[in-house]
C-alpha positions as a LaTeX table, in Angstrom:
\begin{tabular}{lrrr}
\hline
Residue & $x$ (\AA) & $y$ (\AA) & $z$ (\AA) \\
\hline
Met1 & $-85.00$ & 138.87 & 39.81 \\
Ser2 & $-83.80$ & 139.86 & 43.15 \\
Pro3 & $-85.03$ & 143.41 & 44.20 \\
Arg4 & $-81.47$ & 143.96 & 45.55 \\
Trp5 & $-80.11$ & 143.35 & 42.06 \\
Asn6 & $-79.03$ & 146.66 & 40.35 \\
Pro7 & $-79.36$ & 146.06 & 36.75 \\
Asn8 & $-76.67$ & 147.33 & 34.38 \\
Pro9 & $-78.34$ & 149.08 & 31.43 \\
Asp10 & $-75.67$ & 147.64 & 29.02 \\
Val11 & $-76.68$ & 144.04 & 29.92 \\
His12 & $-79.65$ & 142.80 & 28.07 \\
Thr13 & $-82.04$ & 140.10 & 29.27 \\
Gly14 & $-84.24$ & 137.74 & 27.39 \\
Arg15 & $-86.58$ & 134.94 & 28.31 \\
His16 & $-83.65$ & 132.50 & 29.13 \\
Val17 & $-80.48$ & 134.54 & 28.75 \\
Val18 & $-78.72$ & 137.60 & 30.06 \\
His19 & $-76.12$ & 138.81 & 27.62 \\
His20 & $-73.53$ & 141.45 & 26.96 \\
Leu21 & $-72.14$ & 140.52 & 23.55 \\
His22 & $-70.09$ & 143.06 & 21.40 \\
Val23 & $-68.24$ & 142.55 & 18.17 \\
His24 & $-65.92$ & 144.81 & 16.36 \\
Leu25 & $-66.60$ & 144.40 & 12.61 \\
Val26 & $-64.53$ & 145.71 & 9.76 \\
Cys27 & $-66.03$ & 145.52 & 6.21 \\
Val28 & $-63.72$ & 146.42 & 3.27 \\
Thr29 & $-64.88$ & 147.68 & $-0.09$ \\
Lys30 & $-64.36$ & 145.32 & $-3.05$ \\
Tyr31 & $-60.80$ & 145.43 & $-4.30$ \\
Arg32 & $-60.03$ & 147.86 & $-1.41$ \\
Arg33 & $-61.11$ & 150.71 & $-3.86$ \\
Lys34 & $-61.39$ & 154.08 & $-2.24$ \\
Ala35 & $-65.04$ & 154.56 & $-3.07$ \\
Met36 & $-66.49$ & 155.96 & 0.10 \\
Thr37 & $-67.06$ & 159.68 & 0.72 \\
Asp38 & $-68.04$ & 161.42 & 3.96 \\
Ala39 & $-71.65$ & 161.60 & 2.80 \\
Met40 & $-71.58$ & 157.90 & 1.93 \\
Leu41 & $-70.21$ & 157.03 & 5.40 \\
Thr42 & $-72.85$ & 158.96 & 7.10 \\
Arg43 & $-75.60$ & 157.15 & 4.96 \\
Cys44 & $-73.96$ & 153.86 & 5.56 \\
Glu45 & $-74.17$ & 154.44 & 9.24 \\
Glu46 & $-77.82$ & 155.44 & 9.09 \\
Ile47 & $-78.56$ & 152.30 & 7.06 \\
Met48 & $-76.70$ & 149.97 & 9.46 \\
Arg49 & $-78.20$ & 151.46 & 12.48 \\
Glu50 & $-81.57$ & 150.49 & 11.21 \\
Glu51 & $-80.40$ & 146.81 & 10.98 \\
Ala52 & $-78.40$ & 146.45 & 14.06 \\
Glu53 & $-77.72$ & 148.00 & 17.46 \\
Leu54 & $-74.57$ & 149.93 & 16.76 \\
Lys55 & $-72.59$ & 151.35 & 19.53 \\
Gln56 & $-69.95$ & 152.93 & 17.37 \\
Phe57 & $-69.39$ & 153.54 & 13.71 \\
Asn58 & $-66.69$ & 155.25 & 11.69 \\
Gly59 & $-64.53$ & 154.49 & 8.61 \\
Glu60 & $-62.20$ & 155.63 & 5.96 \\
Asp61 & $-62.57$ & 155.79 & 2.20 \\
Asp62 & $-62.04$ & 151.98 & 1.73 \\
His63 & $-63.46$ & 150.46 & 4.86 \\
Val64 & $-65.83$ & 150.69 & 7.85 \\
His65 & $-65.46$ & 149.90 & 11.59 \\
Leu66 & $-68.65$ & 148.95 & 13.60 \\
Leu67 & $-69.08$ & 148.19 & 17.13 \\
Val68 & $-72.24$ & 146.03 & 17.45 \\
His69 & $-74.24$ & 144.77 & 20.35 \\
Tyr70 & $-76.02$ & 141.63 & 19.36 \\
Pro71 & $-78.17$ & 138.89 & 20.94 \\
Pro72 & $-76.87$ & 135.34 & 21.28 \\
Lys73 & $-79.66$ & 134.11 & 19.09 \\
Val74 & $-78.24$ & 135.90 & 16.11 \\
Gln75 & $-75.55$ & 134.12 & 13.95 \\
Leu76 & $-72.69$ & 136.62 & 13.51 \\
Ser77 & $-72.17$ & 135.68 & 9.79 \\
Lys78 & $-75.97$ & 136.28 & 9.09 \\
Leu79 & $-75.82$ & 139.55 & 10.85 \\
Val80 & $-72.76$ & 140.70 & 8.72 \\
Asn81 & $-74.39$ & 139.35 & 5.56 \\
Ser82 & $-77.41$ & 141.36 & 6.32 \\
Leu83 & $-75.57$ & 144.57 & 7.15 \\
Lys84 & $-73.39$ & 144.30 & 4.05 \\
Gly85 & $-76.32$ & 143.33 & 1.77 \\
Val86 & $-78.70$ & 146.06 & 2.73 \\
Ser87 & $-76.02$ & 148.74 & 2.83 \\
Ala88 & $-74.57$ & 147.72 & $-0.55$ \\
Arg89 & $-77.83$ & 147.75 & $-2.21$ \\
Leu90 & $-78.89$ & 151.12 & $-0.86$ \\
Leu91 & $-75.52$ & 152.76 & $-1.37$ \\
Arg92 & $-75.25$ & 151.64 & $-4.90$ \\
Lys93 & $-78.76$ & 152.94 & $-5.57$ \\
Glu94 & $-78.31$ & 156.23 & $-3.96$ \\
Tyr95 & $-74.73$ & 156.94 & $-5.16$ \\
Asp96 & $-74.75$ & 155.05 & $-8.42$ \\
Ser97 & $-72.67$ & 157.42 & $-10.61$ \\
His98 & $-70.07$ & 157.84 & $-7.91$ \\
Val99 & $-69.87$ & 154.15 & $-7.13$ \\
Arg100 & $-69.58$ & 152.93 & $-10.72$ \\
Arg101 & $-66.30$ & 155.00 & $-11.03$ \\
Tyr102 & $-64.75$ & 152.81 & $-8.45$ \\
Leu103 & $-66.60$ & 149.47 & $-8.42$ \\
Trp104 & $-68.22$ & 147.24 & $-10.95$ \\
Gly105 & $-69.93$ & 144.03 & $-11.53$ \\
Gly106 & $-72.73$ & 144.67 & $-8.94$ \\
His107 & $-70.33$ & 144.37 & $-6.01$ \\
Phe108 & $-69.71$ & 146.83 & $-3.20$ \\
Trp109 & $-68.12$ & 145.00 & $-0.27$ \\
Ser110 & $-65.41$ & 142.42 & $-0.39$ \\
Gly111 & $-66.61$ & 138.96 & 0.38 \\
Ser112 & $-64.65$ & 138.76 & 3.57 \\
Tyr113 & $-64.88$ & 140.75 & 6.90 \\
Phe114 & $-63.08$ & 140.98 & 10.20 \\
Ala115 & $-64.94$ & 140.15 & 13.40 \\
Gly116 & $-63.18$ & 140.55 & 16.71 \\
Ser117 & $-64.69$ & 139.74 & 20.05 \\
Cys118 & $-64.63$ & 142.84 & 22.48 \\
Gly119 & $-64.40$ & 140.67 & 25.59 \\
Gly120 & $-60.66$ & 141.24 & 26.15 \\
Ala121 & $-60.44$ & 145.07 & 25.54 \\
Pro122 & $-62.57$ & 147.47 & 27.46 \\
Leu123 & $-65.29$ & 148.94 & 25.16 \\
Thr124 & $-63.99$ & 152.53 & 25.85 \\
Val125 & $-60.65$ & 151.50 & 24.12 \\
Val126 & $-62.53$ & 149.98 & 21.15 \\
Lys127 & $-64.86$ & 153.02 & 20.87 \\
Gln128 & $-61.93$ & 155.36 & 21.04 \\
Tyr129 & $-60.05$ & 153.33 & 18.28 \\
Ile130 & $-63.06$ & 153.54 & 16.00 \\
Glu131 & $-63.62$ & 157.19 & 16.73 \\
Asn132 & $-60.12$ & 158.11 & 15.76 \\
Gln133 & $-60.47$ & 156.75 & 12.18 \\
Lys134 & $-59.35$ & 159.28 & 9.55 \\
Arg135 & $-62.71$ & 160.03 & 7.87 \\
Pro136 & $-62.25$ & 161.45 & 4.31 \\
Val137 & $-62.98$ & 165.10 & 3.93 \\
Ser138 & $-65.38$ & 166.14 & 1.24 \\
\hline
\end{tabular}
């Protein structure tokens, strides 16, 4: 790299790639049931931060919003499946009695999700949108 090049800390480099990829993900609980509490959202964020590089996280009682930075090697569908799978397993295990009141059949998340590229909107706008979600009060 040129010594005159001032690297942007948000731009990541790999052996053969320089990337700055962000995606806005929305995951919805199965049947859109209002199963999430504030404590569950906090734990869900902790779980997902271990699995991916989250820039922003928030949600409401029936869905979560994530702003994820990811490398180009990672297939987005596999990233989402990993995030949903691990979080569902741990949330069901840790909040079993609460979750069973709202969800059944071993499911936590809906099979579908929203993924939006953040190339068009400035990240500050997407972060502000996610930050302003109406989090349930316990």
